[in-house]
């Protein structure tokens, strides 16, 4: 199709040239960045183990990552911002698409040869040499490295495994040479074709690679392809633990962070198998593998960390499933601080109560042994409420909301929150859980505290206004 000049020029060079990898401004520093020197860090996997039973439907993994250098300063409640990579199989499929794409240097044919070429991306006047996009296309916000091999572009930068939206089909159909394929792409791009888009693409989790393979006549030149396939966006994980300071007196220890990752695996209505890009990639990493990441400040911190001179106050932590990750980080940090400050442990310590829930005790009870050991220790004043197992007994589902309202636990919660001015932290899935927990806490205020519904609502709002009621949900 006819096209004006782009504000983008892609120059292809032999891999023998200098500077194969120049990310430029691709990696955007997150708000609240805590990474030393403001630069993206490359961590190293030291531990990657499954923490659910091998025969269980959900795979959840515990990872520990060694951080490079010194100067790290993070706490429980902070967040890792991770850049995942595409699988090698996806990169090879990308190479097969490039082998059918026009505009490559003469004599460079085949997927392997084209993947090895280095793409240098320039913006501005140089781009006038290279027309590509239809005039109707809006100017996209391009996020591309300045220089990388096409193999590396496919591995680290392009969201090849993402699910396309309607705007992708709007931009792809003009490049389809086959009339039938063009009509189908136009239908997927139209408002009238939304139901088809929903069934064919969104529900079936078809990827950009799938679409290119199923429409082989639609082969935009490389500059256009780089416009219509978006970049890989980073994924965020609440820290499940770690230590920002060296682990030995000589200062030669390594800072580390821990992650608790539930691997996304789904089967679509028509039997296609979908694996989450980041969780699936993390699950397959071997010891020593690199992970590019930032660490940023999160919404939750221990009261004694928020204000250095603050008196440690009680915590009520509600974290079902992988929502227990930030709670583990907070509770481990509190235990570490208490152990390092003589006189802060024991019955007089700032108590911490954890309400945890999962499906079955012997299948997905995350960190069970750690909670037992923490409860037996005096440091941190830790207490574990009876866990909620939603699939333990046939015909009876028990959730964290029910445990909150049980005798003994509800009185403890009221004591910690009201009588001892504690804080309430909630973490986990956003599908109704935070609201249901808030409703249960309101009932605690009514049944134990004797408040009516209106005053219980006001009490909860006062907790939130005072920074003592925090929710992290996804």
PDB file of N, CA, C and O in Angstrom, residues 102-176:
ATOM      1  N   UNK A 102       9.821  -9.210   2.849  1.00  0.00           N
ATOM      2  CA  UNK A 102      10.596  -8.460   1.855  1.00  0.00           C
ATOM      3  C   UNK A 102      11.457  -7.395   2.534  1.00  0.00           C
ATOM      4  O   UNK A 102      11.247  -7.041   3.695  1.00  0.00           O
ATOM      5  N   UNK A 103      12.436  -6.885   1.763  1.00  0.00           N
ATOM      6  CA  UNK A 103      13.228  -5.759   2.231  1.00  0.00           C
ATOM      7  C   UNK A 103      14.539  -6.121   2.886  1.00  0.00           C
ATOM      8  O   UNK A 103      15.225  -5.246   3.413  1.00  0.00           O
ATOM      9  N   UNK A 104      14.923  -7.395   2.848  1.00  0.00           N
ATOM     10  CA  UNK A 104      16.196  -7.796   3.442  1.00  0.00           C
ATOM     11  C   UNK A 104      17.309  -7.696   2.401  1.00  0.00           C
ATOM     12  O   UNK A 104      17.048  -7.750   1.195  1.00  0.00           O
ATOM     13  N   UNK A 105      18.559  -7.579   2.837  1.00  0.00           N
ATOM     14  CA  UNK A 105      19.679  -7.488   1.892  1.00  0.00           C
ATOM     15  C   UNK A 105      19.740  -8.697   0.960  1.00  0.00           C
ATOM     16  O   UNK A 105      19.375  -9.813   1.354  1.00  0.00           O
ATOM     17  N   UNK A 106      20.195  -8.456  -0.235  1.00  0.00           N
ATOM     18  CA  UNK A 106      20.326  -9.537  -1.215  1.00  0.00           C
ATOM     19  C   UNK A 106      21.294 -10.594  -0.698  1.00  0.00           C
ATOM     20  O   UNK A 106      22.317 -10.290  -0.112  1.00  0.00           O
ATOM     21  N   UNK A 107      20.933 -11.816  -0.891  1.00  0.00           N
ATOM     22  CA  UNK A 107      21.805 -12.915  -0.485  1.00  0.00           C
ATOM     23  C   UNK A 107      21.596 -13.366   0.947  1.00  0.00           C
ATOM     24  O   UNK A 107      22.190 -14.363   1.367  1.00  0.00           O
ATOM     25  N   UNK A 108      20.768 -12.653   1.724  1.00  0.00           N
ATOM     26  CA  UNK A 108      20.486 -13.063   3.100  1.00  0.00           C
ATOM     27  C   UNK A 108      19.107 -13.711   3.115  1.00  0.00           C
ATOM     28  O   UNK A 108      18.079 -13.031   3.188  1.00  0.00           O
ATOM     29  N   UNK A 109      19.090 -15.011   2.973  1.00  0.00           N
ATOM     30  CA  UNK A 109      17.826 -15.746   2.916  1.00  0.00           C
ATOM     31  C   UNK A 109      17.806 -16.792   4.021  1.00  0.00           C
ATOM     32  O   UNK A 109      18.841 -17.187   4.558  1.00  0.00           O
ATOM     33  N   UNK A 110      16.612 -17.230   4.357  1.00  0.00           N
ATOM     34  CA  UNK A 110      16.478 -18.246   5.398  1.00  0.00           C
ATOM     35  C   UNK A 110      16.365 -17.615   6.768  1.00  0.00           C
ATOM     36  O   UNK A 110      16.866 -16.511   7.020  1.00  0.00           O
ATOM     37  N   UNK A 111      15.704 -18.319   7.673  1.00  0.00           N
ATOM     38  CA  UNK A 111      15.405 -17.746   8.980  1.00  0.00           C
ATOM     39  C   UNK A 111      16.651 -17.514   9.825  1.00  0.00           C
ATOM     40  O   UNK A 111      16.792 -16.475  10.464  1.00  0.00           O
ATOM     41  N   UNK A 112      17.570 -18.479   9.850  1.00  0.00           N
ATOM     42  CA  UNK A 112      18.755 -18.341  10.704  1.00  0.00           C
ATOM     43  C   UNK A 112      19.600 -17.147  10.297  1.00  0.00           C
ATOM     44  O   UNK A 112      20.045 -16.359  11.153  1.00  0.00           O
ATOM     45  N   UNK A 113      19.831 -16.985   8.983  1.00  0.00           N
ATOM     46  CA  UNK A 113      20.655 -15.876   8.503  1.00  0.00           C
ATOM     47  C   UNK A 113      20.015 -14.534   8.820  1.00  0.00           C
ATOM     48  O   UNK A 113      20.696 -13.574   9.197  1.00  0.00           O
ATOM     49  N   UNK A 114      18.697 -14.465   8.702  1.00  0.00           N
ATOM     50  CA  UNK A 114      18.029 -13.188   8.960  1.00  0.00           C
ATOM     51  C   UNK A 114      17.958 -12.882  10.448  1.00  0.00           C
ATOM     52  O   UNK A 114      18.063 -11.726  10.859  1.00  0.00           O
ATOM     53  N   UNK A 115      17.773 -13.894  11.265  1.00  0.00           N
ATOM     54  CA  UNK A 115      17.768 -13.668  12.713  1.00  0.00           C
ATOM     55  C   UNK A 115      19.112 -13.151  13.207  1.00  0.00           C
ATOM     56  O   UNK A 115      19.188 -12.419  14.207  1.00  0.00           O
ATOM     57  N   UNK A 116      20.197 -13.510  12.516  1.00  0.00           N
ATOM     58  CA  UNK A 116      21.531 -13.091  12.952  1.00  0.00           C
ATOM     59  C   UNK A 116      21.872 -11.669  12.545  1.00  0.00           C
ATOM     60  O   UNK A 116      22.869 -11.109  13.023  1.00  0.00           O
ATOM     61  N   UNK A 117      21.078 -11.054  11.671  1.00  0.00           N
ATOM     62  CA  UNK A 117      21.337  -9.673  11.278  1.00  0.00           C
ATOM     63  C   UNK A 117      21.090  -8.735  12.452  1.00  0.00           C
ATOM     64  O   UNK A 117      20.226  -8.970  13.297  1.00  0.00           O
ATOM     65  N   UNK A 118      21.864  -7.661  12.508  1.00  0.00           N
ATOM     66  CA  UNK A 118      21.702  -6.651  13.548  1.00  0.00           C
ATOM     67  C   UNK A 118      20.852  -5.507  12.999  1.00  0.00           C
ATOM     68  O   UNK A 118      21.134  -4.977  11.920  1.00  0.00           O
ATOM     69  N   UNK A 119      19.810  -5.163  13.729  1.00  0.00           N
ATOM     70  CA  UNK A 119      18.943  -4.048  13.344  1.00  0.00           C
ATOM     71  C   UNK A 119      19.327  -2.819  14.154  1.00  0.00           C
ATOM     72  O   UNK A 119      19.327  -2.854  15.385  1.00  0.00           O
ATOM     73  N   UNK A 120      19.666  -1.729  13.436  1.00  0.00           N
ATOM     74  CA  UNK A 120      19.940  -0.448  14.102  1.00  0.00           C
ATOM     75  C   UNK A 120      18.756   0.471  13.841  1.00  0.00           C
ATOM     76  O   UNK A 120      18.385   0.705  12.697  1.00  0.00           O
ATOM     77  N   UNK A 121      18.177   0.969  14.896  1.00  0.00           N
ATOM     78  CA  UNK A 121      16.955   1.765  14.797  1.00  0.00           C
ATOM     79  C   UNK A 121      17.309   3.233  14.967  1.00  0.00           C
ATOM     80  O   UNK A 121      17.932   3.628  15.954  1.00  0.00           O
ATOM     81  N   UNK A 122      16.899   4.026  13.969  1.00  0.00           N
ATOM     82  CA  UNK A 122      17.122   5.464  14.021  1.00  0.00           C
ATOM     83  C   UNK A 122      15.792   6.173  13.832  1.00  0.00           C
ATOM     84  O   UNK A 122      14.904   5.682  13.133  1.00  0.00           O
ATOM     85  N   UNK A 123      15.675   7.342  14.441  1.00  0.00           N
ATOM     86  CA  UNK A 123      14.483   8.156  14.274  1.00  0.00           C
ATOM     87  C   UNK A 123      14.884   9.499  13.690  1.00  0.00           C
ATOM     88  O   UNK A 123      15.993   9.967  13.878  1.00  0.00           O
ATOM     89  N   UNK A 124      13.942  10.161  13.002  1.00  0.00           N
ATOM     90  CA  UNK A 124      14.214  11.497  12.499  1.00  0.00           C
ATOM     91  C   UNK A 124      14.486  11.499  11.013  1.00  0.00           C
ATOM     92  O   UNK A 124      13.897  10.755  10.245  1.00  0.00           O
ATOM     93  N   UNK A 125      15.443  12.366  10.587  1.00  0.00           N
ATOM     94  CA  UNK A 125      15.650  12.618   9.170  1.00  0.00           C
ATOM     95  C   UNK A 125      16.031  11.378   8.396  1.00  0.00           C
ATOM     96  O   UNK A 125      15.602  11.181   7.256  1.00  0.00           O
ATOM     97  N   UNK A 126      16.823  10.509   8.999  1.00  0.00           N
ATOM     98  CA  UNK A 126      17.263   9.302   8.280  1.00  0.00           C
ATOM     99  C   UNK A 126      16.092   8.439   7.879  1.00  0.00           C
ATOM    100  O   UNK A 126      16.163   7.675   6.925  1.00  0.00           O
ATOM    101  N   UNK A 127      14.988   8.578   8.585  1.00  0.00           N
ATOM    102  CA  UNK A 127      13.841   7.725   8.301  1.00  0.00           C
ATOM    103  C   UNK A 127      13.161   8.072   6.996  1.00  0.00           C
ATOM    104  O   UNK A 127      12.378   7.295   6.472  1.00  0.00           O
ATOM    105  N   UNK A 128      13.450   9.245   6.452  1.00  0.00           N
ATOM    106  CA  UNK A 128      12.798   9.652   5.209  1.00  0.00           C
ATOM    107  C   UNK A 128      13.146   8.728   4.053  1.00  0.00           C
ATOM    108  O   UNK A 128      12.444   8.672   3.050  1.00  0.00           O
ATOM    109  N   UNK A 129      14.225   7.967   4.186  1.00  0.00           N
ATOM    110  CA  UNK A 129      14.618   7.043   3.122  1.00  0.00           C
ATOM    111  C   UNK A 129      13.716   5.819   3.069  1.00  0.00           C
ATOM    112  O   UNK A 129      13.751   5.078   2.098  1.00  0.00           O
ATOM    113  N   UNK A 130      12.930   5.574   4.098  1.00  0.00           N
ATOM    114  CA  UNK A 130      12.285   4.269   4.221  1.00  0.00           C
ATOM    115  C   UNK A 130      10.787   4.377   4.490  1.00  0.00           C
ATOM    116  O   UNK A 130      10.348   4.388   5.629  1.00  0.00           O
ATOM    117  N   UNK A 131       9.951   4.453   3.438  1.00  0.00           N
ATOM    118  CA  UNK A 131       8.504   4.513   3.642  1.00  0.00           C
ATOM    119  C   UNK A 131       7.965   3.164   4.092  1.00  0.00           C
ATOM    120  O   UNK A 131       8.512   2.134   3.772  1.00  0.00           O
ATOM    121  N   UNK A 132       6.873   3.205   4.877  1.00  0.00           N
ATOM    122  CA  UNK A 132       6.328   1.921   5.291  1.00  0.00           C
ATOM    123  C   UNK A 132       4.859   1.946   5.648  1.00  0.00           C
ATOM    124  O   UNK A 132       4.130   1.066   5.250  1.00  0.00           O
ATOM    125  N   UNK A 133       4.369   2.899   6.442  1.00  0.00           N
ATOM    126  CA  UNK A 133       3.045   2.775   7.027  1.00  0.00           C
ATOM    127  C   UNK A 133       1.973   3.535   6.258  1.00  0.00           C
ATOM    128  O   UNK A 133       2.232   4.609   5.723  1.00  0.00           O
ATOM    129  N   UNK A 134       0.725   3.019   6.232  1.00  0.00           N
ATOM    130  CA  UNK A 134      -0.384   3.760   5.644  1.00  0.00           C
ATOM    131  C   UNK A 134      -0.595   5.096   6.341  1.00  0.00           C
ATOM    132  O   UNK A 134      -0.386   5.228   7.544  1.00  0.00           O
ATOM    133  N   UNK A 135      -1.015   6.109   5.590  1.00  0.00           N
ATOM    134  CA  UNK A 135      -1.139   7.459   6.127  1.00  0.00           C
ATOM    135  C   UNK A 135      -2.141   7.533   7.267  1.00  0.00           C
ATOM    136  O   UNK A 135      -2.044   8.397   8.135  1.00  0.00           O
ATOM    137  N   UNK A 136      -3.126   6.633   7.274  1.00  0.00           N
ATOM    138  CA  UNK A 136      -4.168   6.678   8.306  1.00  0.00           C
ATOM    139  C   UNK A 136      -3.681   6.196   9.666  1.00  0.00           C
ATOM    140  O   UNK A 136      -4.368   6.383  10.669  1.00  0.00           O
ATOM    141  N   UNK A 137      -2.532   5.565   9.720  1.00  0.00           N
ATOM    142  CA  UNK A 137      -2.056   5.027  10.997  1.00  0.00           C
ATOM    143  C   UNK A 137      -1.661   6.154  11.935  1.00  0.00           C
ATOM    144  O   UNK A 137      -0.983   7.100  11.553  1.00  0.00           O
ATOM    145  N   UNK A 138      -2.066   6.083  13.196  1.00  0.00           N
ATOM    146  CA  UNK A 138      -1.577   7.064  14.174  1.00  0.00           C
ATOM    147  C   UNK A 138      -0.108   6.811  14.466  1.00  0.00           C
ATOM    148  O   UNK A 138       0.389   5.706  14.270  1.00  0.00           O
ATOM    149  N   UNK A 139       0.569   7.832  14.921  1.00  0.00           N
ATOM    150  CA  UNK A 139       1.979   7.640  15.288  1.00  0.00           C
ATOM    151  C   UNK A 139       2.046   6.850  16.590  1.00  0.00           C
ATOM    152  O   UNK A 139       1.550   7.304  17.619  1.00  0.00           O
ATOM    153  N   UNK A 140       2.636   5.673  16.588  1.00  0.00           N
ATOM    154  CA  UNK A 140       2.710   4.881  17.826  1.00  0.00           C
ATOM    155  C   UNK A 140       3.836   5.377  18.716  1.00  0.00           C
ATOM    156  O   UNK A 140       4.745   6.061  18.268  1.00  0.00           O
ATOM    157  N   UNK A 141       3.753   5.032  19.983  1.00  0.00           N
ATOM    158  CA  UNK A 141       4.857   5.295  20.894  1.00  0.00           C
ATOM    159  C   UNK A 141       5.818   4.121  20.782  1.00  0.00           C
ATOM    160  O   UNK A 141       5.584   3.058  21.327  1.00  0.00           O
ATOM    161  N   UNK A 142       6.882   4.333  20.043  1.00  0.00           N
ATOM    162  CA  UNK A 142       7.808   3.228  19.780  1.00  0.00           C
ATOM    163  C   UNK A 142       8.755   3.021  20.951  1.00  0.00           C
ATOM    164  O   UNK A 142       9.332   3.961  21.474  1.00  0.00           O
ATOM    165  N   UNK A 143       8.873   1.768  21.367  1.00  0.00           N
ATOM    166  CA  UNK A 143       9.856   1.401  22.372  1.00  0.00           C
ATOM    167  C   UNK A 143      10.691   0.274  21.787  1.00  0.00           C
ATOM    168  O   UNK A 143      10.264  -0.870  21.748  1.00  0.00           O
ATOM    169  N   UNK A 144      11.859   0.642  21.278  1.00  0.00           N
ATOM    170  CA  UNK A 144      12.743  -0.327  20.645  1.00  0.00           C
ATOM    171  C   UNK A 144      14.169  -0.059  21.087  1.00  0.00           C
ATOM    172  O   UNK A 144      14.537   1.088  21.363  1.00  0.00           O
ATOM    173  N   UNK A 145      14.994  -1.102  21.149  1.00  0.00           N
ATOM    174  CA  UNK A 145      16.411  -0.871  21.430  1.00  0.00           C
ATOM    175  C   UNK A 145      17.071  -0.163  20.251  1.00  0.00           C
ATOM    176  O   UNK A 145      16.594  -0.242  19.119  1.00  0.00           O
ATOM    177  N   UNK A 146      18.178   0.529  20.502  1.00  0.00           N
ATOM    178  CA  UNK A 146      18.876   1.211  19.409  1.00  0.00           C
ATOM    179  C   UNK A 146      19.543   0.216  18.470  1.00  0.00           C
ATOM    180  O   UNK A 146      19.644   0.443  17.269  1.00  0.00           O
ATOM    181  N   UNK A 147      20.015  -0.889  19.034  1.00  0.00           N
ATOM    182  CA  UNK A 147      20.663  -1.907  18.209  1.00  0.00           C
ATOM    183  C   UNK A 147      20.518  -3.264  18.875  1.00  0.00           C
ATOM    184  O   UNK A 147      20.730  -3.402  20.085  1.00  0.00           O
ATOM    185  N   UNK A 148      20.142  -4.255  18.080  1.00  0.00           N
ATOM    186  CA  UNK A 148      20.030  -5.631  18.578  1.00  0.00           C
ATOM    187  C   UNK A 148      19.899  -6.543  17.375  1.00  0.00           C
ATOM    188  O   UNK A 148      19.359  -6.151  16.333  1.00  0.00           O
ATOM    189  N   UNK A 149      20.388  -7.761  17.520  1.00  0.00           N
ATOM    190  CA  UNK A 149      20.154  -8.730  16.449  1.00  0.00           C
ATOM    191  C   UNK A 149      18.656  -9.011  16.393  1.00  0.00           C
ATOM    192  O   UNK A 149      17.930  -8.839  17.377  1.00  0.00           O
ATOM    193  N   UNK A 150      18.175  -9.428  15.228  1.00  0.00           N
ATOM    194  CA  UNK A 150      16.761  -9.760  15.108  1.00  0.00           C
ATOM    195  C   UNK A 150      16.409 -10.944  16.008  1.00  0.00           C
ATOM    196  O   UNK A 150      15.276 -11.055  16.487  1.00  0.00           O
ATOM    197  N   UNK A 151      17.368 -11.801  16.245  1.00  0.00           N
ATOM    198  CA  UNK A 151      17.134 -12.896  17.192  1.00  0.00           C
ATOM    199  C   UNK A 151      16.891 -12.332  18.591  1.00  0.00           C
ATOM    200  O   UNK A 151      15.998 -12.777  19.308  1.00  0.00           O
ATOM    201  N   UNK A 152      17.692 -11.342  18.981  1.00  0.00           N
ATOM    202  CA  UNK A 152      17.519 -10.745  20.303  1.00  0.00           C
ATOM    203  C   UNK A 152      16.235  -9.933  20.370  1.00  0.00           C
ATOM    204  O   UNK A 152      15.567  -9.899  21.406  1.00  0.00           O
ATOM    205  N   UNK A 153      15.877  -9.269  19.264  1.00  0.00           N
ATOM    206  CA  UNK A 153      14.596  -8.555  19.238  1.00  0.00           C
ATOM    207  C   UNK A 153      13.445  -9.518  19.513  1.00  0.00           C
ATOM    208  O   UNK A 153      12.527  -9.219  20.274  1.00  0.00           O
ATOM    209  N   UNK A 154      13.498 -10.677  18.862  1.00  0.00           N
ATOM    210  CA  UNK A 154      12.455 -11.674  19.062  1.00  0.00           C
ATOM    211  C   UNK A 154      12.497 -12.310  20.431  1.00  0.00           C
ATOM    212  O   UNK A 154      11.466 -12.723  20.961  1.00  0.00           O
ATOM    213  N   UNK A 155      13.666 -12.367  21.035  1.00  0.00           N
ATOM    214  CA  UNK A 155      13.823 -13.012  22.343  1.00  0.00           C
ATOM    215  C   UNK A 155      13.409 -12.100  23.490  1.00  0.00           C
ATOM    216  O   UNK A 155      12.650 -12.484  24.375  1.00  0.00           O
ATOM    217  N   UNK A 156      13.892 -10.858  23.472  1.00  0.00           N
ATOM    218  CA  UNK A 156      13.745  -9.991  24.645  1.00  0.00           C
ATOM    219  C   UNK A 156      12.783  -8.820  24.488  1.00  0.00           C
ATOM    220  O   UNK A 156      12.335  -8.271  25.500  1.00  0.00           O
ATOM    221  N   UNK A 157      12.519  -8.418  23.259  1.00  0.00           N
ATOM    222  CA  UNK A 157      11.868  -7.118  23.094  1.00  0.00           C
ATOM    223  C   UNK A 157      10.461  -7.151  22.493  1.00  0.00           C
ATOM    224  O   UNK A 157       9.634  -6.305  22.829  1.00  0.00           O
ATOM    225  N   UNK A 158      10.167  -8.065  21.591  1.00  0.00           N
ATOM    226  CA  UNK A 158       8.862  -8.073  20.917  1.00  0.00           C
ATOM    227  C   UNK A 158       7.916  -9.055  21.596  1.00  0.00           C
ATOM    228  O   UNK A 158       8.280 -10.200  21.866  1.00  0.00           O
ATOM    229  N   UNK A 159       6.679  -8.622  21.817  1.00  0.00           N
ATOM    230  CA  UNK A 159       5.700  -9.451  22.535  1.00  0.00           C
ATOM    231  C   UNK A 159       5.064 -10.475  21.588  1.00  0.00           C
ATOM    232  O   UNK A 159       3.856 -10.466  21.342  1.00  0.00           O
ATOM    233  N   UNK A 160       5.887 -11.374  21.073  1.00  0.00           N
ATOM    234  CA  UNK A 160       5.430 -12.344  20.085  1.00  0.00           C
ATOM    235  C   UNK A 160       4.339 -13.256  20.628  1.00  0.00           C
ATOM    236  O   UNK A 160       3.483 -13.729  19.890  1.00  0.00           O
ATOM    237  N   UNK A 161       4.348 -13.504  21.936  1.00  0.00           N
ATOM    238  CA  UNK A 161       3.378 -14.417  22.549  1.00  0.00           C
ATOM    239  C   UNK A 161       2.158 -13.684  23.094  1.00  0.00           C
ATOM    240  O   UNK A 161       1.290 -14.306  23.714  1.00  0.00           O
ATOM    241  N   UNK A 162       2.078 -12.371  22.856  1.00  0.00           N
ATOM    242  CA  UNK A 162       0.923 -11.610  23.319  1.00  0.00           C
ATOM    243  C   UNK A 162      -0.307 -11.879  22.471  1.00  0.00           C
ATOM    244  O   UNK A 162      -0.226 -12.431  21.370  1.00  0.00           O
ATOM    245  N   UNK A 163      -1.477 -11.492  22.981  1.00  0.00           N
ATOM    246  CA  UNK A 163      -2.738 -11.666  22.262  1.00  0.00           C
ATOM    247  C   UNK A 163      -3.118 -10.360  21.591  1.00  0.00           C
ATOM    248  O   UNK A 163      -3.287  -9.340  22.269  1.00  0.00           O
ATOM    249  N   UNK A 164      -3.263 -10.341  20.259  1.00  0.00           N
ATOM    250  CA  UNK A 164      -3.545  -9.094  19.540  1.00  0.00           C
ATOM    251  C   UNK A 164      -4.923  -8.524  19.865  1.00  0.00           C
ATOM    252  O   UNK A 164      -5.875  -9.262  20.121  1.00  0.00           O
ATOM    253  N   UNK A 165      -4.995  -7.200  19.802  1.00  0.00           N
ATOM    254  CA  UNK A 165      -6.265  -6.498  19.914  1.00  0.00           C
ATOM    255  C   UNK A 165      -6.713  -6.051  18.524  1.00  0.00           C
ATOM    256  O   UNK A 165      -6.018  -6.264  17.527  1.00  0.00           O
ATOM    257  N   UNK A 166      -7.878  -5.409  18.485  1.00  0.00           N
ATOM    258  CA  UNK A 166      -8.441  -5.032  17.185  1.00  0.00           C
ATOM    259  C   UNK A 166      -7.520  -4.090  16.410  1.00  0.00           C
ATOM    260  O   UNK A 166      -7.437  -4.159  15.179  1.00  0.00           O
ATOM    261  N   UNK A 167      -6.814  -3.209  17.116  1.00  0.00           N
ATOM    262  CA  UNK A 167      -5.937  -2.252  16.440  1.00  0.00           C
ATOM    263  C   UNK A 167      -4.844  -2.950  15.634  1.00  0.00           C
ATOM    264  O   UNK A 167      -4.395  -2.439  14.606  1.00  0.00           O
ATOM    265  N   UNK A 168      -4.410  -4.122  16.092  1.00  0.00           N
ATOM    266  CA  UNK A 168      -3.400  -4.875  15.339  1.00  0.00           C
ATOM    267  C   UNK A 168      -3.936  -5.282  13.977  1.00  0.00           C
ATOM    268  O   UNK A 168      -3.250  -5.141  12.951  1.00  0.00           O
ATOM    269  N   UNK A 169      -5.182  -5.781  13.932  1.00  0.00           N
ATOM    270  CA  UNK A 169      -5.755  -6.212  12.661  1.00  0.00           C
ATOM    271  C   UNK A 169      -6.023  -5.018  11.750  1.00  0.00           C
ATOM    272  O   UNK A 169      -5.915  -5.130  10.525  1.00  0.00           O
ATOM    273  N   UNK A 170      -6.349  -3.859  12.348  1.00  0.00           N
ATOM    274  CA  UNK A 170      -6.521  -2.641  11.551  1.00  0.00           C
ATOM    275  C   UNK A 170      -5.240  -2.299  10.812  1.00  0.00           C
ATOM    276  O   UNK A 170      -5.277  -1.795   9.682  1.00  0.00           O
ATOM    277  N   UNK A 171      -4.119  -2.578  11.427  1.00  0.00           N
ATOM    278  CA  UNK A 171      -2.825  -2.214  10.835  1.00  0.00           C
ATOM    279  C   UNK A 171      -2.226  -3.329   9.988  1.00  0.00           C
ATOM    280  O   UNK A 171      -1.327  -3.086   9.193  1.00  0.00           O
ATOM    281  N   UNK A 172      -2.710  -4.552  10.170  1.00  0.00           N
ATOM    282  CA  UNK A 172      -2.150  -5.672   9.414  1.00  0.00           C
ATOM    283  C   UNK A 172      -2.836  -5.883   8.061  1.00  0.00           C
ATOM    284  O   UNK A 172      -2.167  -6.234   7.076  1.00  0.00           O
ATOM    285  N   UNK A 173      -4.162  -5.691   8.003  1.00  0.00           N
ATOM    286  CA  UNK A 173      -4.877  -6.120   6.789  1.00  0.00           C
ATOM    287  C   UNK A 173      -4.366  -5.478   5.498  1.00  0.00           C
ATOM    288  O   UNK A 173      -4.389  -6.144   4.438  1.00  0.00           O
ATOM    289  N   UNK A 174      -3.886  -4.200   5.467  1.00  0.00           N
ATOM    290  CA  UNK A 174      -3.418  -3.654   4.181  1.00  0.00           C
ATOM    291  C   UNK A 174      -2.252  -4.411   3.565  1.00  0.00           C
ATOM    292  O   UNK A 174      -1.995  -4.298   2.366  1.00  0.00           O
ATOM    293  N   UNK A 175      -1.543  -5.210   4.378  1.00  0.00           N
ATOM    294  CA  UNK A 175      -0.380  -5.928   3.860  1.00  0.00           C
ATOM    295  C   UNK A 175      -0.742  -7.323   3.344  1.00  0.00           C
ATOM    296  O   UNK A 175       0.138  -8.026   2.826  1.00  0.00           O
ATOM    297  N   UNK A 176      -1.981  -7.733   3.449  1.00  0.00           N
ATOM    298  CA  UNK A 176      -2.386  -9.073   2.991  1.00  0.00           C
ATOM    299  C   UNK A 176      -2.539  -9.066   1.471  1.00  0.00           C
ATOM    300  O   UNK A 176      -3.361  -8.320   0.921  1.00  0.00           O
TER     301      UNK A 176
END
